[in-house]
Amino acid sequence: MIGSSGTIGGAFLELLQNNPSCSKVIGIHRHSEHSIDYQNPDSIESCATALSHEGPFHLIINTIGVLHSSDWMPEKRLDDLNAEQLAELMKINAIGPALTIRHFSKLLDPKNSIMVNLSAKVGSIEDNRLGGWYSYRASKAALNMLIKTASIEWARTKSNTALIAMHPGTVNSRLSKPFRGEHIGRPAKDATADMFRVIENLKKEDSGSFISYSGEKLPW
Ligand SMILES: NC(=O)c1ccc[n+]([C@@H]2O[C@H](COP(=O)([O-])OP(=O)(O)OC[C@H]3O[C@@H](n4cnc5c(N)ncnc54)[C@H](OP(=O)(O)O)[C@@H]3O)[C@@H](O)[C@H]2O)c1
């Protein structure tokens, strides 16, 4: 469970710890024993190497992501666009998760495994009707492309592993708080229970899909 210090990541960690069919679960975040900090991409490979003797893993879920920081909020208009925010969101939402797919792929059980990356419906190019949120949308669209591309390679090289982009729905969390998350979002416990139901029913043919918490396939 990568990103287990977050709201959704923490709820996933608890769900897996309470699931009798899950024999071992490891929570990873910026301050865990083996840590990942996307500000330091080398930490991704070091963490994967440190955990290599613990595997193979049947399920890896990555929930790391950012929407806003103390320095900036999502852009409302083109005039808000700036290089720093664009680069930062690409680094945390797309480059970090892609390198995590690369380095953690070696820890997955080649006989049967799933890797789920939390994306966001607002990263769908086809579904973009409202505009705004340039860097978050673009970083999640980039993440989606990286997932889709890796899934095509895995169909040849890791044919029993499904690689998925998943939308959690609007969840009451630190990330959604400035956008009335506590009013319009669901508790993370409900969202993770829904997503886990979808994960349990995934087939290897679903690899390379963008799937909502409800099981609905989303347009890229
Ligand atoms: N909440 C929603 O409504 C919603 C909707 C659509 C998609 N999502 C996606 O769901 C995922 C989880 O979001 P959430 O709502 O649970 O948000 P959250 O509570 O803010 O959790 C974000 C997680 O990302 C980690 N993180 C941020 N920057 C990092 C970095 N540089 N290196 C390593 N870890 C870093 C945080 O670690 P720290 O604890 O160390 O800060 C935390 O574990 C995100 O990918 C988000 O885009 C959420």
Coordinates of N, CA and C and ligand atoms in Angstrom, one line a residue:
M1 N 0.9 -1.2 0.0 CA 0.0 0.0 0.0 C 0.9 1.2 0.0
I2 N 1.0 1.9 -1.1 CA 1.9 3.0 -1.3 C 1.1 4.3 -1.2
G3 N 1.5 5.1 -0.2 CA 0.7 6.4 0.1 C -0.2 6.1 1.3
S4 N 0.3 5.2 2.2 CA -0.6 4.8 3.3 C -0.8 5.9 4.4
S5 N 0.0 7.0 4.3 CA -0.3 8.1 5.2 C -1.4 9.0 4.8
G6 N -1.9 8.8 3.6 CA -3.0 9.7 3.1 C -4.4 9.2 3.5
T7 N -5.4 9.9 3.2 CA -6.7 9.6 3.6 C -7.2 8.3 3.0
I8 N -7.1 8.2 1.7 CA -7.6 7.0 1.0 C -6.6 5.9 1.2
G9 N -5.3 6.2 1.1 CA -4.3 5.2 1.4 C -4.4 4.5 2.8
G10 N -4.7 5.4 3.8 CA -4.8 4.9 5.2 C -6.0 4.0 5.3
A11 N -7.1 4.3 4.6 CA -8.3 3.5 4.6 C -8.1 2.2 3.9
F12 N -7.3 2.2 2.8 CA -7.0 0.9 2.1 C -6.1 0.0 3.0
L13 N -5.2 0.7 3.7 CA -4.3 -0.1 4.6 C -5.1 -0.8 5.7
E14 N -6.1 -0.1 6.3 CA -6.9 -0.7 7.3 C -7.8 -1.8 6.7
L15 N -8.4 -1.5 5.5 CA -9.2 -2.6 4.9 C -8.4 -3.9 4.7
L16 N -7.2 -3.7 4.2 CA -6.4 -4.9 3.8 C -5.9 -5.6 5.1
Q17 N -5.6 -4.8 6.2 CA -5.2 -5.4 7.4 C -6.3 -6.2 8.1
N18 N -7.6 -5.8 7.8 CA -8.7 -6.5 8.4 C -9.3 -7.6 7.4
N19 N -8.6 -7.8 6.3 CA -9.1 -8.8 5.3 C -8.4 -10.1 5.6
P20 N -9.2 -11.2 6.0 CA -8.5 -12.5 6.4 C -7.8 -13.1 5.2
S21 N -8.1 -12.8 4.0 CA -7.4 -13.4 2.9 C -6.1 -12.7 2.5
C22 N -5.8 -11.6 3.3 CA -4.6 -10.9 3.0 C -3.6 -11.2 4.1
S23 N -2.6 -12.0 3.8 CA -1.7 -12.5 4.8 C -0.7 -11.5 5.3
K24 N -0.3 -10.6 4.4 CA 0.7 -9.5 4.8 C 0.4 -8.2 4.1
V25 N 0.4 -7.1 4.8 CA 0.3 -5.8 4.1 C 1.3 -4.9 4.6
I26 N 2.0 -4.2 3.7 CA 3.0 -3.2 4.1 C 2.6 -1.8 3.7
G27 N 2.6 -0.9 4.6 CA 2.3 0.5 4.3 C 3.5 1.3 4.0
I28 N 3.5 2.0 2.9 CA 4.7 2.8 2.5 C 4.3 4.3 2.4
H29 N 5.1 5.2 2.9 CA 4.8 6.6 2.7 C 6.1 7.4 2.9
R30 N 6.1 8.7 3.0 CA 7.3 9.5 3.1 C 8.1 9.2 4.4
H31 N 7.4 8.7 5.4 CA 8.1 8.5 6.7 C 8.1 7.0 7.2
S32 N 7.7 6.1 6.3 CA 7.7 4.7 6.8 C 9.1 4.2 6.8
E33 N 9.3 3.0 7.3 CA 10.7 2.4 7.5 C 11.4 2.4 6.1
H34 N 10.8 1.8 5.1 CA 11.3 2.0 3.8 C 10.4 3.0 3.1
S35 N 10.9 4.2 2.8 CA 10.1 5.3 2.4 C 10.2 5.6 1.0
I36 N 9.1 6.3 0.5 CA 9.1 6.9 -0.9 C 8.8 8.3 -0.7
D37 N 9.6 9.2 -1.3 CA 9.3 10.6 -1.5 C 9.5 11.0 -2.9
Y38 N 8.4 11.4 -3.6 CA 8.5 11.7 -5.0 C 9.4 12.9 -5.3
Q39 N 9.7 13.7 -4.3 CA 10.7 14.8 -4.5 C 12.1 14.2 -4.7
N40 N 12.2 13.0 -4.3 CA 13.5 12.3 -4.5 C 13.3 11.0 -5.2
P41 N 13.3 11.0 -6.5 CA 12.9 9.8 -7.3 C 13.8 8.6 -7.0
D42 N 15.0 8.8 -6.5 CA 15.9 7.6 -6.2 C 15.3 6.8 -5.1
S43 N 14.4 7.4 -4.2 CA 13.8 6.7 -3.1 C 12.9 5.6 -3.6
I44 N 12.4 5.7 -4.8 CA 11.5 4.7 -5.3 C 12.2 3.4 -5.6
E45 N 13.4 3.5 -6.2 CA 14.1 2.2 -6.5 C 14.7 1.7 -5.2
S46 N 15.2 2.6 -4.3 CA 15.7 2.1 -3.0 C 14.6 1.3 -2.2
C47 N 13.4 1.9 -2.2 CA 12.3 1.2 -1.4 C 12.0 -0.1 -2.1
A48 N 11.9 -0.2 -3.4 CA 11.6 -1.4 -4.0 C 12.7 -2.5 -3.8
T49 N 13.9 -2.1 -3.8 CA 15.0 -3.0 -3.5 C 14.9 -3.5 -2.1
A50 N 14.7 -2.6 -1.2 CA 14.6 -3.0 0.3 C 13.5 -4.0 0.5
L51 N 12.4 -3.9 -0.3 CA 11.2 -4.8 0.0 C 11.3 -6.0 -0.9
S52 N 12.3 -6.2 -1.7 CA 12.3 -7.3 -2.7 C 12.2 -8.7 -2.0
H53 N 12.8 -8.8 -0.8 CA 12.8 -10.1 -0.1 C 11.4 -10.4 0.6
E54 N 10.6 -9.4 0.6 CA 9.2 -9.5 1.3 C 8.2 -10.1 0.3
G55 N 8.5 -10.0 -1.0 CA 7.5 -10.4 -2.0 C 7.5 -11.9 -2.3
P56 N 6.8 -12.4 -3.3 CA 6.1 -11.5 -4.3 C 4.8 -11.0 -3.8
F57 N 4.4 -9.9 -4.3 CA 3.1 -9.3 -3.8 C 2.0 -9.6 -4.9
H58 N 0.8 -9.8 -4.4 CA -0.4 -10.0 -5.3 C -1.1 -8.7 -5.6
L59 N -0.9 -7.8 -4.8 CA -1.6 -6.5 -5.0 C -0.8 -5.3 -4.6
I60 N -0.6 -4.4 -5.4 CA 0.1 -3.1 -5.0 C -0.9 -2.0 -5.4
I61 N -1.2 -1.1 -4.4 CA -2.1 0.0 -4.7 C -1.2 1.3 -4.4
N62 N -1.2 2.2 -5.4 CA -0.5 3.5 -5.2 C -1.5 4.6 -5.1
T63 N -1.6 5.3 -4.0 CA -2.6 6.4 -3.8 C -1.9 7.7 -3.8
I64 N -0.6 7.8 -3.9 CA 0.1 9.1 -3.8 C -0.4 10.1 -4.9
G65 N -0.7 11.3 -4.5 CA -1.1 12.3 -5.4 C -1.3 13.7 -4.7
V66 N -1.2 14.8 -5.5 CA -1.4 16.1 -5.0 C -2.3 16.9 -5.9
L67 N -3.1 17.8 -5.3 CA -4.0 18.7 -6.1 C -3.6 20.1 -5.8
H68 N -3.2 20.4 -4.6 CA -2.9 21.8 -4.2 C -1.8 21.8 -3.1
S69 N -1.1 22.9 -2.9 CA -0.1 23.0 -1.9 C -0.3 24.3 -1.1
S70 N 0.6 24.5 -0.2 CA 0.5 25.8 0.6 C 0.8 27.0 -0.4
D71 N 1.5 26.7 -1.5 CA 1.9 27.8 -2.4 C 0.9 28.0 -3.5
W72 N 0.1 27.0 -3.9 CA -0.8 27.2 -5.0 C -2.0 26.4 -5.0
M73 N -3.1 26.8 -5.6 CA -4.4 26.1 -5.7 C -4.5 25.8 -7.2
P74 N -5.4 24.8 -7.6 CA -5.6 24.5 -9.0 C -6.0 25.7 -9.8
E75 N -5.5 25.8 -11.0 CA -5.6 27.0 -11.8 C -7.1 27.1 -12.3
K76 N -7.7 28.3 -12.3 CA -9.0 28.5 -12.8 C -9.0 29.0 -14.2
R77 N -7.9 29.6 -14.6 CA -7.8 30.2 -16.0 C -6.4 30.1 -16.5
L78 N -6.2 30.3 -17.8 CA -4.9 30.3 -18.4 C -3.9 31.2 -17.7
D79 N -4.4 32.4 -17.3 CA -3.5 33.4 -16.7 C -2.9 32.9 -15.3
D80 N -3.5 31.8 -14.8 CA -3.0 31.2 -13.5 C -1.9 30.2 -13.8
L81 N -1.7 29.8 -15.1 CA -0.8 28.8 -15.4 C 0.7 29.2 -15.1
N82 N 1.4 28.3 -14.5 CA 2.8 28.7 -14.2 C 3.7 27.4 -14.2
A83 N 5.0 27.6 -14.6 CA 5.9 26.5 -14.9 C 6.1 25.7 -13.6
E84 N 6.2 26.4 -12.4 CA 6.5 25.7 -11.2 C 5.4 24.6 -10.8
Q85 N 4.2 25.1 -10.9 CA 3.1 24.3 -10.5 C 2.9 23.1 -11.5
L86 N 3.0 23.4 -12.8 CA 2.9 22.3 -13.8 C 4.0 21.3 -13.6
A87 N 5.2 21.7 -13.3 CA 6.3 20.8 -13.2 C 6.1 19.9 -11.9
E88 N 5.7 20.6 -10.8 CA 5.5 19.9 -9.5 C 4.4 18.8 -9.6
L89 N 3.3 19.2 -10.3 CA 2.2 18.1 -10.4 C 2.6 17.0 -11.3
M90 N 3.4 17.3 -12.4 CA 3.9 16.2 -13.2 C 4.8 15.3 -12.4
K91 N 5.6 15.9 -11.6 CA 6.6 15.1 -10.8 C 5.9 14.2 -9.8
I92 N 4.9 14.7 -9.1 CA 4.2 13.9 -8.1 C 3.1 13.0 -8.6
N93 N 2.4 13.5 -9.6 CA 1.2 12.7 -10.1 C 1.5 11.8 -11.3
A94 N 2.6 12.1 -12.0 CA 2.8 11.2 -13.2 C 4.2 10.6 -13.2
I95 N 5.3 11.4 -13.0 CA 6.6 10.8 -13.0 C 6.9 9.8 -11.9
G96 N 6.5 10.2 -10.7 CA 6.7 9.3 -9.5 C 5.9 8.0 -9.6
P97 N 4.6 8.1 -9.9 CA 3.9 6.8 -10.1 C 4.4 5.9 -11.3
A98 N 4.9 6.6 -12.4 CA 5.4 5.8 -13.5 C 6.7 5.0 -13.1
L99 N 7.6 5.7 -12.3 CA 8.8 5.1 -11.9 C 8.5 4.0 -10.8
T100 N 7.4 4.2 -10.1 CA 6.9 3.2 -9.1 C 6.5 2.0 -9.9
I101 N 5.7 2.2 -11.0 CA 5.3 1.0 -11.8 C 6.6 0.3 -12.3
R102 N 7.6 1.0 -12.7 CA 8.8 0.4 -13.2 C 9.5 -0.4 -12.1
H103 N 9.8 0.2 -11.0 CA 10.6 -0.5 -10.0 C 9.8 -1.5 -9.2
F104 N 8.6 -1.3 -8.9 CA 7.8 -2.3 -8.2 C 7.3 -3.4 -9.0
S105 N 7.3 -3.3 -10.3 CA 6.9 -4.4 -11.2 C 7.6 -5.7 -10.9
K106 N 8.9 -5.5 -10.4 CA 9.7 -6.7 -10.2 C 9.3 -7.4 -8.9
L107 N 8.4 -6.8 -8.1 CA 8.0 -7.4 -6.8 C 6.7 -8.1 -7.0
L108 N 6.0 -7.9 -8.1 CA 4.7 -8.5 -8.3 C 4.8 -10.0 -8.6
D109 N 3.8 -10.8 -8.2 CA 3.8 -12.2 -8.4 C 3.5 -12.4 -9.9
P110 N 4.5 -13.0 -10.7 CA 4.3 -13.1 -12.1 C 3.1 -14.1 -12.5
K111 N 2.7 -14.9 -11.5 CA 1.6 -15.9 -11.8 C 0.2 -15.2 -11.7
N112 N 0.1 -14.2 -10.9 CA -1.2 -13.6 -10.7 C -1.1 -12.4 -9.8
S113 N -1.2 -11.2 -10.4 CA -1.1 -10.0 -9.5 C -1.8 -8.8 -10.2
I114 N -2.0 -7.8 -9.4 CA -2.7 -6.5 -9.8 C -1.9 -5.3 -9.3
M115 N -1.8 -4.3 -10.1 CA -1.3 -3.0 -9.6 C -2.3 -1.9 -10.0
V116 N -2.7 -1.3 -8.9 CA -3.8 -0.2 -9.1 C -3.1 1.1 -8.8
N117 N -3.3 2.1 -9.7 CA -2.8 3.5 -9.4 C -4.0 4.4 -9.4
L118 N -4.1 5.2 -8.3 CA -5.2 6.1 -8.3 C -5.0 7.3 -9.2
S119 N -5.9 7.4 -10.2 CA -5.9 8.5 -11.1 C -7.1 9.4 -10.7
A120 N -7.7 10.1 -11.6 CA -8.9 10.9 -11.3 C -9.7 11.1 -12.6
K121 N -11.0 11.1 -12.5 CA -11.8 11.3 -13.7 C -11.5 12.6 -14.4
V122 N -11.1 13.6 -13.6 CA -10.8 14.9 -14.3 C -9.6 14.8 -15.2
G123 N -8.9 13.7 -15.1 CA -7.7 13.4 -16.0 C -8.2 12.9 -17.4
S124 N -9.5 12.6 -17.5 CA -10.0 12.1 -18.8 C -10.1 13.2 -19.8
I125 N -9.4 13.1 -20.9 CA -9.5 14.2 -21.9 C -10.9 14.2 -22.5
E126 N -11.4 13.1 -22.8 CA -12.7 13.0 -23.4 C -13.8 13.6 -22.5
D127 N -13.7 13.4 -21.2 CA -14.7 13.7 -20.3 C -14.6 15.2 -19.8
N128 N -13.6 15.9 -20.3 CA -13.3 17.3 -19.8 C -14.4 18.3 -20.4
R129 N -15.3 18.6 -19.5 CA -16.4 19.5 -20.0 C -16.2 20.9 -19.3
L130 N -15.7 20.9 -18.1 CA -15.7 22.2 -17.3 C -14.4 23.0 -17.5
G131 N -13.3 22.4 -17.9 CA -12.0 23.1 -18.0 C -11.5 23.4 -16.6
G132 N -10.4 24.3 -16.6 CA -9.8 24.6 -15.3 C -8.9 23.5 -14.8
W133 N -8.3 23.7 -13.7 CA -7.4 22.6 -13.0 C -6.4 22.1 -14.0
Y134 N -5.7 23.0 -14.8 CA -4.8 22.6 -15.9 C -3.8 21.6 -15.4
S135 N -3.0 21.9 -14.4 CA -1.9 21.0 -14.1 C -2.3 19.7 -13.5
Y136 N -3.4 19.7 -12.7 CA -3.9 18.4 -12.1 C -4.4 17.5 -13.3
R137 N -5.3 18.1 -14.1 CA -5.8 17.4 -15.2 C -4.7 16.8 -16.1
A138 N -3.7 17.7 -16.5 CA -2.7 17.3 -17.4 C -1.8 16.2 -16.8
S139 N -1.6 16.3 -15.4 CA -0.7 15.3 -14.8 C -1.4 14.0 -14.7
K140 N -2.7 14.0 -14.5 CA -3.4 12.7 -14.4 C -3.6 12.1 -15.8
A141 N -3.8 13.0 -16.8 CA -3.9 12.5 -18.2 C -2.5 11.8 -18.6
A142 N -1.4 12.5 -18.1 CA -0.1 11.9 -18.4 C 0.1 10.5 -17.7
L143 N -0.4 10.5 -16.4 CA -0.4 9.2 -15.7 C -1.1 8.2 -16.4
N144 N -2.3 8.5 -16.9 CA -3.2 7.5 -17.6 C -2.4 7.0 -18.9
M145 N -1.8 7.9 -19.6 CA -1.0 7.4 -20.8 C 0.1 6.5 -20.4
L146 N 0.8 6.8 -19.3 CA 1.9 6.0 -18.8 C 1.4 4.6 -18.4
I147 N 0.3 4.6 -17.8 CA -0.3 3.3 -17.3 C -0.7 2.5 -18.5
K148 N -1.4 3.1 -19.5 CA -1.9 2.4 -20.7 C -0.7 1.8 -21.5
T149 N 0.3 2.6 -21.6 CA 1.5 2.2 -22.4 C 2.2 1.0 -21.7
A150 N 2.4 1.1 -20.3 CA 3.0 0.0 -19.6 C 2.2 -1.2 -19.7
S151 N 0.8 -1.0 -19.7 CA -0.1 -2.2 -19.7 C 0.1 -3.0 -21.0
I152 N 0.4 -2.2 -22.1 CA 0.6 -2.9 -23.4 C 1.9 -3.7 -23.4
E153 N 2.9 -3.1 -22.8 CA 4.2 -3.9 -22.6 C 4.0 -5.1 -21.7
W154 N 3.2 -4.9 -20.6 CA 3.0 -6.0 -19.7 C 2.2 -7.2 -20.3
A155 N 1.3 -6.8 -21.3 CA 0.5 -7.9 -22.0 C 1.5 -8.9 -22.6
R156 N 2.7 -8.4 -23.0 CA 3.7 -9.3 -23.6 C 4.6 -9.9 -22.5
T157 N 5.0 -9.1 -21.6 CA 6.0 -9.5 -20.6 C 5.5 -10.0 -19.3
K158 N 4.3 -9.5 -18.9 CA 3.8 -9.9 -17.6 C 2.3 -10.2 -17.8
S159 N 2.0 -11.2 -18.5 CA 0.6 -11.4 -19.0 C -0.4 -11.8 -17.9
N160 N 0.1 -12.1 -16.7 CA -0.8 -12.4 -15.6 C -0.9 -11.3 -14.6
T161 N -0.5 -10.1 -15.0 CA -0.5 -9.0 -14.1 C -1.4 -7.9 -14.7
A162 N -2.4 -7.4 -14.0 CA -3.3 -6.4 -14.5 C -2.8 -5.0 -14.0
L163 N -2.7 -4.1 -14.9 CA -2.3 -2.7 -14.5 C -3.5 -1.8 -14.7
I164 N -3.9 -1.1 -13.7 CA -5.2 -0.3 -13.7 C -5.0 1.1 -13.3
A165 N -5.7 2.0 -13.9 CA -5.9 3.4 -13.4 C -7.3 3.4 -12.8
M166 N -7.4 3.9 -11.6 CA -8.7 3.9 -10.9 C -9.1 5.2 -10.4
H167 N -10.4 5.6 -10.6 CA -11.0 6.8 -10.0 C -11.7 6.5 -8.7
P168 N -11.4 7.2 -7.6 CA -12.0 6.8 -6.4 C -13.4 7.5 -6.1
G169 N -13.8 8.4 -7.0 CA -15.0 9.2 -6.7 C -14.5 10.4 -5.9
T170 N -15.4 11.3 -5.5 CA -15.1 12.4 -4.6 C -15.1 11.9 -3.2
V171 N -13.9 12.0 -2.5 CA -13.8 11.5 -1.2 C -13.4 12.6 -0.3
N172 N -14.0 12.6 0.9 CA -13.7 13.6 1.9 C -12.2 13.3 2.4
S173 N -11.3 14.2 2.0 CA -9.9 14.0 2.4 C -9.2 15.4 2.4
R174 N -7.9 15.3 2.8 CA -7.1 16.5 2.8 C -7.1 17.1 1.4
L175 N -7.0 16.3 0.4 CA -6.9 16.8 -1.0 C -8.1 17.5 -1.4
S176 N -9.3 17.0 -1.0 CA -10.6 17.6 -1.5 C -11.1 18.7 -0.5
K177 N -10.5 18.8 0.6 CA -11.0 19.7 1.7 C -11.3 21.2 1.2
P178 N -10.3 21.8 0.4 CA -10.6 23.2 0.0 C -11.7 23.3 -1.0
F179 N -12.2 22.1 -1.5 CA -13.2 22.1 -2.5 C -14.5 21.5 -2.0
R180 N -14.8 21.8 -0.7 CA -16.0 21.4 0.0 C -16.0 19.8 0.0
G181 N -14.9 19.2 0.1 CA -14.8 17.7 0.1 C -15.6 17.1 1.2
E182 N -15.7 17.8 2.4 CA -16.5 17.2 3.5 C -18.0 17.2 3.2
H183 N -18.4 18.1 2.3 CA -19.8 18.2 2.0 C -20.2 17.3 0.8
I184 N -19.3 17.3 -0.2 CA -19.7 16.6 -1.5 C -19.0 15.2 -1.6
G185 N -18.0 15.0 -0.7 CA -17.2 13.7 -0.8 C -17.8 12.6 0.2
R186 N -17.5 11.4 -0.2 CA -17.8 10.3 0.7 C -16.7 10.0 1.7
P187 N -17.0 9.3 2.8 CA -15.9 8.8 3.7 C -15.0 7.9 2.9
A188 N -13.7 8.0 3.2 CA -12.7 7.1 2.5 C -13.0 5.6 2.7
K189 N -13.6 5.3 3.9 CA -13.9 3.9 4.2 C -14.9 3.3 3.1
D190 N -15.9 4.1 2.8 CA -16.9 3.7 1.8 C -16.2 3.6 0.4
A191 N -15.4 4.6 0.1 CA -14.8 4.6 -1.3 C -13.8 3.4 -1.4
T192 N -13.0 3.1 -0.4 CA -12.1 2.0 -0.5 C -12.8 0.7 -0.5
A193 N -13.9 0.6 0.2 CA -14.7 -0.7 0.2 C -15.2 -0.9 -1.3
D194 N -15.7 0.2 -1.9 CA -16.2 0.0 -3.3 C -15.1 -0.3 -4.2
M195 N -14.0 0.4 -4.1 CA -12.8 0.1 -5.0 C -12.3 -1.3 -4.8
F196 N -12.3 -1.8 -3.6 CA -11.8 -3.1 -3.3 C -12.7 -4.2 -4.0
R197 N -14.0 -3.9 -3.9 CA -14.9 -4.9 -4.6 C -14.6 -4.9 -6.1
V198 N -14.3 -3.8 -6.7 CA -14.0 -3.8 -8.1 C -12.6 -4.5 -8.3
I199 N -11.7 -4.3 -7.5 CA -10.3 -4.9 -7.6 C -10.5 -6.4 -7.5
E200 N -11.3 -6.9 -6.5 CA -11.5 -8.3 -6.4 C -12.0 -9.0 -7.6
N201 N -12.8 -8.3 -8.4 CA -13.4 -8.9 -9.6 C -12.7 -8.6 -10.9
L202 N -11.5 -8.0 -10.8 CA -10.7 -7.7 -12.0 C -10.2 -8.9 -12.7
K203 N -10.2 -8.9 -14.0 CA -9.6 -10.0 -14.7 C -8.4 -9.5 -15.5
K204 N -7.6 -10.4 -15.9 CA -6.3 -9.9 -16.6 C -6.7 -9.1 -17.9
E205 N -7.9 -9.4 -18.5 CA -8.3 -8.7 -19.7 C -8.6 -7.2 -19.3
D206 N -8.8 -6.9 -18.1 CA -9.1 -5.5 -17.7 C -7.8 -4.7 -17.6
S207 N -6.7 -5.3 -17.7 CA -5.4 -4.5 -17.7 C -5.4 -3.5 -18.7
G208 N -4.9 -2.3 -18.4 CA -4.9 -1.2 -19.3 C -6.3 -0.4 -19.3
S209 N -7.1 -0.6 -18.3 CA -8.4 0.1 -18.2 C -8.3 1.2 -17.2
F210 N -9.2 2.2 -17.4 CA -9.4 3.3 -16.5 C -10.8 3.0 -15.9
I211 N -10.8 2.7 -14.6 CA -12.1 2.2 -14.0 C -12.5 3.0 -12.8
S212 N -13.8 3.3 -12.7 CA -14.3 4.0 -11.6 C -14.5 3.1 -10.4
Y213 N -14.7 3.7 -9.2 CA -15.0 2.9 -8.0 C -16.2 2.0 -8.1
S214 N -17.1 2.4 -9.1 CA -18.4 1.7 -9.3 C -18.2 0.5 -10.2
G215 N -17.0 0.4 -10.8 CA -16.7 -0.7 -11.8 C -16.9 -0.2 -13.2
E216 N -17.4 1.0 -13.4 CA -17.7 1.6 -14.7 C -16.3 1.9 -15.4
K217 N -16.2 1.5 -16.7 CA -15.0 1.8 -17.5 C -15.1 3.3 -17.9
L218 N -14.1 4.1 -17.7 CA -14.1 5.5 -18.0 C -13.4 5.7 -19.3
P219 N -13.8 6.8 -20.1 CA -13.0 7.1 -21.3 C -11.7 7.8 -21.0
W220 N -10.7 7.5 -21.7 CA -9.3 8.0 -21.4 C -9.3 9.5 -21.7
Ligands
LIG1 N1 -10.1 12.8 -2.6 C1 -10.7 12.8 -3.8 O1 -11.9 13.3 -3.9 C2 -10.0 12.3 -5.0 C3 -10.7 12.3 -6.2 C4 -10.0 11.8 -7.4 C5 -8.8 11.3 -7.2 N2 -8.1 11.3 -6.0 C6 -6.8 10.7 -6.0 O2 -6.7 9.8 -4.9 C7 -5.3 9.8 -4.4 C8 -5.4 9.9 -2.9 O3 -5.9 11.2 -2.5 P1 -6.4 11.5 -1.0 O4 -7.7 12.1 -1.2 O5 -6.3 10.3 -0.1 O6 -5.4 12.7 -0.6 P2 -4.5 12.9 0.7 O7 -5.2 12.5 1.9 O8 -4.0 14.3 0.5 O9 -3.3 11.9 0.5 C9 -2.2 12.1 -0.5 C10 -1.1 11.2 -0.3 O10 0.0 11.5 -1.2 C11 1.2 11.6 -0.5 N3 2.1 12.5 -1.1 C12 2.0 13.8 -1.4 N4 3.1 14.3 -1.9 C13 4.0 13.3 -1.9 C14 5.4 13.1 -2.2 N5 6.2 14.1 -2.7 N6 6.0 11.9 -2.0 C15 5.4 10.9 -1.5 N7 4.1 11.0 -1.1 C16 3.4 12.1 -1.3 C17 0.8 12.1 0.9 O11 1.8 11.9 1.8 P3 2.0 12.8 3.2 O12 1.0 12.2 4.2 O13 3.4 12.5 3.6 O14 1.7 14.2 2.8 C18 -0.5 11.2 1.1 O15 -0.1 9.9 1.5 C19 -4.6 10.9 -5.1 O16 -3.8 10.3 -6.1 C20 -5.7 11.8 -5.7 O17 -5.3 12.4 -6.9 C21 -8.7 11.8 -4.9

